[in-house]
Amino acid sequence: MSSNTPRLRSLGLDPATGKEALAVTHPGGRLEELADVHALKAAAVLVTVVGAVLEVGKASDAELAAFVTPLHAALEECVGIMAADRE
C-alpha cells in the first residue's frame, strides 16, 4: 500500500452506540493521529492481557491460539505506525 493512499482505520468505540468508529485517514492528518493513538492503546491492552495469561501458565493451546490473530493485527498496525514515522 502506498504511503499516500488513504485507508479506513478504527478510532475506537462510539460511547453513544457502542459501535466501532471508523475513518478514512490521510498521512499526517488529524484522524490518522487519533487512529494511531487508538491502535497503540489497544496494542498495549492486548499485550497486558496476553502477558497475564502467559504468567498464569494454565492456558490451553486453544486459548493461546485465540490471541494469535489479534496479536498479529496489532503488531502489523504498530509496525505501520512506526514505518510512517520514519518517512
Short mmCIF file of N, CA, C and O in Angstrom, two decimals:
data_model
loop_
_atom_site.label_atom_id
_atom_site.label_comp_id
_atom_site.label_asym_id
_atom_site.label_seq_id
_atom_site.Cartn_x
_atom_site.Cartn_y
_atom_site.Cartn_z
N MET A 1 0.84 -1.17 0.00
CA MET A 1 0.00 0.00 0.00
C MET A 1 0.89 1.23 0.00
O MET A 1 1.81 1.34 0.78
N SER A 2 0.61 2.16 -0.83
CA SER A 2 1.37 3.40 -0.90
C SER A 2 1.14 4.22 0.36
O SER A 2 0.05 4.23 0.93
N SER A 3 2.17 4.93 0.79
CA SER A 3 2.03 5.75 1.99
C SER A 3 1.11 6.93 1.76
O SER A 3 0.66 7.56 2.70
N ASN A 4 0.79 7.26 0.51
CA ASN A 4 -0.11 8.36 0.19
C ASN A 4 -1.55 7.90 0.01
O ASN A 4 -2.42 8.71 -0.25
N THR A 5 -1.81 6.62 0.16
CA THR A 5 -3.14 6.08 -0.03
C THR A 5 -3.94 6.22 1.27
O THR A 5 -3.51 5.74 2.31
N PRO A 6 -5.12 6.85 1.20
CA PRO A 6 -5.96 6.90 2.40
C PRO A 6 -6.44 5.50 2.76
O PRO A 6 -6.59 4.65 1.90
N ARG A 7 -6.66 5.27 4.03
CA ARG A 7 -7.14 3.95 4.44
C ARG A 7 -8.14 4.07 5.58
O ARG A 7 -8.13 5.05 6.32
N LEU A 8 -8.99 3.08 5.70
CA LEU A 8 -10.01 3.04 6.74
C LEU A 8 -9.37 2.52 8.02
O LEU A 8 -8.81 1.44 8.03
N ARG A 9 -9.48 3.31 9.08
CA ARG A 9 -8.85 2.95 10.36
C ARG A 9 -9.85 3.11 11.50
O ARG A 9 -10.74 3.94 11.45
N SER A 10 -9.65 2.34 12.54
CA SER A 10 -10.50 2.42 13.72
C SER A 10 -10.08 3.59 14.59
O SER A 10 -8.89 3.85 14.79
N LEU A 11 -11.09 4.29 15.13
CA LEU A 11 -10.86 5.36 16.10
C LEU A 11 -11.35 4.95 17.48
O LEU A 11 -11.36 5.75 18.40
N GLY A 12 -11.77 3.70 17.62
CA GLY A 12 -12.27 3.20 18.89
C GLY A 12 -13.77 3.00 18.83
O GLY A 12 -14.37 2.98 17.75
N LEU A 13 -14.38 2.88 19.98
CA LEU A 13 -15.83 2.66 20.06
C LEU A 13 -16.54 3.97 20.34
O LEU A 13 -16.09 4.78 21.15
N ASP A 14 -17.65 4.16 19.66
CA ASP A 14 -18.51 5.32 19.90
C ASP A 14 -19.23 5.07 21.23
O ASP A 14 -19.96 4.09 21.36
N PRO A 15 -19.02 5.94 22.22
CA PRO A 15 -19.63 5.69 23.53
C PRO A 15 -21.16 5.72 23.48
O PRO A 15 -21.82 5.07 24.29
N ALA A 16 -21.74 6.44 22.54
CA ALA A 16 -23.20 6.54 22.47
C ALA A 16 -23.83 5.27 21.90
O ALA A 16 -24.91 4.87 22.34
N THR A 17 -23.18 4.64 20.93
CA THR A 17 -23.78 3.49 20.27
C THR A 17 -23.08 2.17 20.58
O THR A 17 -23.64 1.11 20.36
N GLY A 18 -21.84 2.24 21.03
CA GLY A 18 -21.06 1.03 21.27
C GLY A 18 -20.50 0.43 20.00
O GLY A 18 -19.89 -0.63 20.02
N LYS A 19 -20.69 1.13 18.87
CA LYS A 19 -20.17 0.64 17.59
C LYS A 19 -18.79 1.21 17.34
O LYS A 19 -18.44 2.29 17.83
N GLU A 20 -18.02 0.47 16.54
CA GLU A 20 -16.67 0.92 16.20
C GLU A 20 -16.75 2.14 15.28
O GLU A 20 -17.49 2.15 14.30
N ALA A 21 -16.01 3.18 15.63
CA ALA A 21 -15.94 4.38 14.80
C ALA A 21 -14.77 4.22 13.84
O ALA A 21 -13.64 3.96 14.25
N LEU A 22 -15.05 4.34 12.55
CA LEU A 22 -14.03 4.19 11.51
C LEU A 22 -13.90 5.50 10.74
O LEU A 22 -14.86 6.25 10.61
N ALA A 23 -12.69 5.76 10.25
CA ALA A 23 -12.46 6.98 9.48
C ALA A 23 -11.47 6.69 8.37
O ALA A 23 -10.59 5.84 8.50
N VAL A 24 -11.63 7.41 7.27
CA VAL A 24 -10.65 7.37 6.19
C VAL A 24 -9.55 8.33 6.61
O VAL A 24 -9.80 9.51 6.83
N THR A 25 -8.34 7.81 6.76
CA THR A 25 -7.24 8.65 7.23
C THR A 25 -6.29 8.97 6.08
O THR A 25 -6.22 8.25 5.09
N HIS A 26 -5.60 10.06 6.23
CA HIS A 26 -4.60 10.51 5.26
C HIS A 26 -3.28 10.71 6.01
O HIS A 26 -3.29 11.18 7.16
N PRO A 27 -2.17 10.37 5.40
CA PRO A 27 -0.87 10.53 6.07
C PRO A 27 -0.69 11.95 6.62
O PRO A 27 -0.91 12.93 5.92
N GLY A 28 -0.35 12.01 7.89
CA GLY A 28 -0.11 13.29 8.54
C GLY A 28 -1.35 14.01 9.02
O GLY A 28 -1.26 15.06 9.64
N GLY A 29 -2.54 13.42 8.78
CA GLY A 29 -3.78 14.08 9.16
C GLY A 29 -4.15 13.84 10.62
O GLY A 29 -3.62 12.96 11.30
N ARG A 30 -5.10 14.63 11.10
CA ARG A 30 -5.56 14.54 12.49
C ARG A 30 -6.23 13.19 12.76
O ARG A 30 -6.04 12.60 13.81
N LEU A 31 -7.04 12.71 11.81
CA LEU A 31 -7.69 11.42 12.02
C LEU A 31 -6.68 10.28 12.07
O LEU A 31 -6.84 9.33 12.83
N GLU A 32 -5.63 10.40 11.28
CA GLU A 32 -4.58 9.38 11.33
C GLU A 32 -3.91 9.39 12.70
O GLU A 32 -3.64 8.33 13.29
N GLU A 33 -3.68 10.56 13.23
CA GLU A 33 -3.07 10.68 14.56
C GLU A 33 -3.97 10.03 15.62
O GLU A 33 -3.50 9.29 16.49
N LEU A 34 -5.28 10.30 15.55
CA LEU A 34 -6.22 9.69 16.50
C LEU A 34 -6.24 8.16 16.35
O LEU A 34 -6.28 7.44 17.35
N ALA A 35 -6.22 7.69 15.11
CA ALA A 35 -6.21 6.24 14.87
C ALA A 35 -4.93 5.61 15.40
O ALA A 35 -4.96 4.51 15.96
N ASP A 36 -3.80 6.30 15.23
CA ASP A 36 -2.53 5.79 15.76
C ASP A 36 -2.58 5.65 17.28
O ASP A 36 -2.16 4.64 17.84
N VAL A 37 -3.11 6.67 17.94
CA VAL A 37 -3.21 6.64 19.40
C VAL A 37 -4.10 5.48 19.83
O VAL A 37 -3.75 4.72 20.75
N HIS A 38 -5.22 5.31 19.16
CA HIS A 38 -6.12 4.20 19.49
C HIS A 38 -5.44 2.85 19.28
O HIS A 38 -5.52 1.96 20.12
N ALA A 39 -4.74 2.71 18.15
CA ALA A 39 -4.07 1.44 17.85
C ALA A 39 -3.00 1.11 18.89
O ALA A 39 -2.88 -0.04 19.32
N LEU A 40 -2.24 2.11 19.30
CA LEU A 40 -1.19 1.87 20.29
C LEU A 40 -1.78 1.52 21.66
O LEU A 40 -1.28 0.64 22.36
N LYS A 41 -2.87 2.19 22.04
CA LYS A 41 -3.53 1.87 23.30
C LYS A 41 -4.10 0.46 23.27
O LYS A 41 -3.98 -0.29 24.24
N ALA A 42 -4.75 0.10 22.16
CA ALA A 42 -5.33 -1.23 22.02
C ALA A 42 -4.24 -2.30 22.07
O ALA A 42 -4.40 -3.35 22.71
N ALA A 43 -3.11 -2.04 21.41
CA ALA A 43 -1.99 -3.00 21.43
C ALA A 43 -1.44 -3.15 22.84
O ALA A 43 -1.12 -4.26 23.27
N ALA A 44 -1.34 -2.04 23.58
CA ALA A 44 -0.83 -2.09 24.95
C ALA A 44 -1.75 -2.93 25.84
O ALA A 44 -1.28 -3.73 26.66
N VAL A 45 -3.05 -2.78 25.67
CA VAL A 45 -4.01 -3.58 26.46
C VAL A 45 -3.88 -5.05 26.09
O VAL A 45 -3.84 -5.92 26.97
N LEU A 46 -3.77 -5.34 24.80
CA LEU A 46 -3.64 -6.72 24.36
C LEU A 46 -2.36 -7.35 24.91
O LEU A 46 -2.37 -8.50 25.37
N VAL A 47 -1.27 -6.62 24.90
CA VAL A 47 0.00 -7.13 25.45
C VAL A 47 -0.17 -7.44 26.95
O VAL A 47 0.31 -8.47 27.44
N THR A 48 -0.86 -6.57 27.66
CA THR A 48 -1.07 -6.78 29.09
C THR A 48 -1.90 -8.04 29.35
O THR A 48 -1.56 -8.86 30.21
N VAL A 49 -2.97 -8.21 28.58
CA VAL A 49 -3.84 -9.38 28.75
C VAL A 49 -3.08 -10.66 28.42
O VAL A 49 -3.11 -11.64 29.19
N VAL A 50 -2.39 -10.68 27.29
CA VAL A 50 -1.64 -11.88 26.89
C VAL A 50 -0.54 -12.17 27.90
O VAL A 50 -0.32 -13.32 28.28
N GLY A 51 0.13 -11.14 28.37
CA GLY A 51 1.16 -11.32 29.40
C GLY A 51 0.61 -11.95 30.67
O GLY A 51 1.23 -12.84 31.25
N ALA A 52 -0.57 -11.50 31.08
CA ALA A 52 -1.20 -12.05 32.28
C ALA A 52 -1.57 -13.52 32.07
O ALA A 52 -1.38 -14.36 32.96
N VAL A 53 -2.09 -13.84 30.89
CA VAL A 53 -2.44 -15.23 30.59
C VAL A 53 -1.19 -16.11 30.60
O VAL A 53 -1.19 -17.21 31.16
N LEU A 54 -0.12 -15.62 29.99
CA LEU A 54 1.12 -16.40 29.96
C LEU A 54 1.73 -16.55 31.35
O LEU A 54 2.29 -17.60 31.67
N GLU A 55 1.61 -15.51 32.16
CA GLU A 55 2.16 -15.55 33.51
C GLU A 55 1.48 -16.61 34.36
O GLU A 55 2.13 -17.31 35.14
N VAL A 56 0.17 -16.74 34.21
CA VAL A 56 -0.58 -17.75 34.96
C VAL A 56 -0.14 -19.14 34.52
O VAL A 56 -0.02 -20.05 35.33
N GLY A 57 0.11 -19.29 33.21
CA GLY A 57 0.65 -20.54 32.69
C GLY A 57 -0.31 -21.70 32.62
O GLY A 57 0.11 -22.83 32.40
N LYS A 58 -1.60 -21.45 32.79
CA LYS A 58 -2.56 -22.55 32.77
C LYS A 58 -3.46 -22.51 31.55
O LYS A 58 -4.43 -23.24 31.48
N ALA A 59 -3.15 -21.66 30.59
CA ALA A 59 -3.97 -21.56 29.39
C ALA A 59 -3.70 -22.75 28.47
O ALA A 59 -2.57 -23.21 28.35
N SER A 60 -4.75 -23.21 27.83
CA SER A 60 -4.59 -24.30 26.87
C SER A 60 -4.04 -23.75 25.56
O SER A 60 -4.03 -22.53 25.34
N ASP A 61 -3.60 -24.65 24.70
CA ASP A 61 -3.12 -24.23 23.39
C ASP A 61 -4.21 -23.51 22.61
O ASP A 61 -3.94 -22.54 21.90
N ALA A 62 -5.45 -23.98 22.73
CA ALA A 62 -6.56 -23.35 22.02
C ALA A 62 -6.80 -21.93 22.53
O ALA A 62 -7.07 -21.02 21.75
N GLU A 63 -6.69 -21.75 23.84
CA GLU A 63 -6.86 -20.41 24.42
C GLU A 63 -5.75 -19.47 23.95
O GLU A 63 -6.00 -18.33 23.59
N LEU A 64 -4.53 -19.97 23.94
CA LEU A 64 -3.41 -19.16 23.47
C LEU A 64 -3.53 -18.88 21.98
O LEU A 64 -3.23 -17.76 21.53
N ALA A 65 -4.00 -19.85 21.22
CA ALA A 65 -4.15 -19.66 19.78
C ALA A 65 -5.16 -18.56 19.47
O ALA A 65 -5.05 -17.89 18.44
N ALA A 66 -6.13 -18.36 20.34
CA ALA A 66 -7.13 -17.32 20.13
C ALA A 66 -6.50 -15.92 20.11
O ALA A 66 -7.07 -15.00 19.54
N PHE A 67 -5.33 -15.78 20.71
CA PHE A 67 -4.66 -14.49 20.75
C PHE A 67 -3.79 -14.23 19.52
O PHE A 67 -3.36 -13.10 19.30
N VAL A 68 -3.51 -15.24 18.73
CA VAL A 68 -2.57 -15.09 17.62
C VAL A 68 -3.05 -14.06 16.60
O VAL A 68 -2.31 -13.15 16.21
N THR A 69 -4.28 -14.16 16.15
CA THR A 69 -4.79 -13.24 15.13
C THR A 69 -4.83 -11.79 15.63
O THR A 69 -4.34 -10.89 14.94
N PRO A 70 -5.40 -11.52 16.83
CA PRO A 70 -5.40 -10.13 17.29
C PRO A 70 -3.98 -9.59 17.56
O PRO A 70 -3.71 -8.42 17.29
N LEU A 71 -3.09 -10.45 18.03
CA LEU A 71 -1.71 -10.00 18.24
C LEU A 71 -1.04 -9.67 16.91
O LEU A 71 -0.33 -8.66 16.80
N HIS A 72 -1.27 -10.49 15.90
CA HIS A 72 -0.69 -10.22 14.59
C HIS A 72 -1.23 -8.90 14.04
O HIS A 72 -0.46 -8.08 13.52
N ALA A 73 -2.53 -8.68 14.14
CA ALA A 73 -3.13 -7.43 13.64
C ALA A 73 -2.57 -6.22 14.37
O ALA A 73 -2.24 -5.20 13.75
N ALA A 74 -2.43 -6.33 15.69
CA ALA A 74 -1.90 -5.21 16.46
C ALA A 74 -0.44 -4.94 16.11
O ALA A 74 -0.04 -3.78 15.95
N LEU A 75 0.33 -6.00 15.96
CA LEU A 75 1.74 -5.84 15.60
C LEU A 75 1.86 -5.22 14.21
O LEU A 75 2.68 -4.31 14.00
N GLU A 76 1.05 -5.69 13.27
CA GLU A 76 1.09 -5.15 11.91
C GLU A 76 0.75 -3.66 11.91
O GLU A 76 1.42 -2.86 11.24
N GLU A 77 -0.26 -3.27 12.68
CA GLU A 77 -0.64 -1.85 12.72
C GLU A 77 0.45 -1.01 13.39
O GLU A 77 0.79 0.07 12.93
N CYS A 78 1.03 -1.52 14.47
CA CYS A 78 2.10 -0.78 15.16
C CYS A 78 3.33 -0.62 14.27
O CYS A 78 3.96 0.44 14.25
N VAL A 79 3.67 -1.66 13.51
CA VAL A 79 4.79 -1.57 12.58
C VAL A 79 4.48 -0.53 11.51
O VAL A 79 5.36 0.27 11.14
N GLY A 80 3.24 -0.49 11.02
CA GLY A 80 2.85 0.53 10.05
C GLY A 80 2.99 1.94 10.61
O GLY A 80 3.42 2.85 9.91
N ILE A 81 2.62 2.12 11.86
CA ILE A 81 2.75 3.43 12.51
C ILE A 81 4.22 3.82 12.61
O ILE A 81 4.60 4.96 12.29
N MET A 82 5.04 2.88 13.02
CA MET A 82 6.48 3.17 13.16
C MET A 82 7.09 3.47 11.80
O MET A 82 7.92 4.38 11.67
N ALA A 83 6.70 2.73 10.77
CA ALA A 83 7.24 2.96 9.43
C ALA A 83 6.82 4.33 8.91
O ALA A 83 7.61 5.02 8.28
N ALA A 84 5.58 4.72 9.17
CA ALA A 84 5.10 6.03 8.71
C ALA A 84 5.86 7.15 9.40
O ALA A 84 6.11 8.20 8.79
N ASP A 85 6.24 6.95 10.66
CA ASP A 85 7.00 7.96 11.39
C ASP A 85 8.40 8.14 10.81
O ASP A 85 9.02 9.18 10.98
N ARG A 86 8.90 7.12 10.14
CA ARG A 86 10.25 7.18 9.56
C ARG A 86 10.28 7.89 8.21
O ARG A 86 11.33 8.28 7.74
N GLU A 87 9.13 8.01 7.56
CA GLU A 87 9.07 8.60 6.22
C GLU A 87 9.10 10.11 6.28
O GLU A 87 8.81 10.76 7.16
#
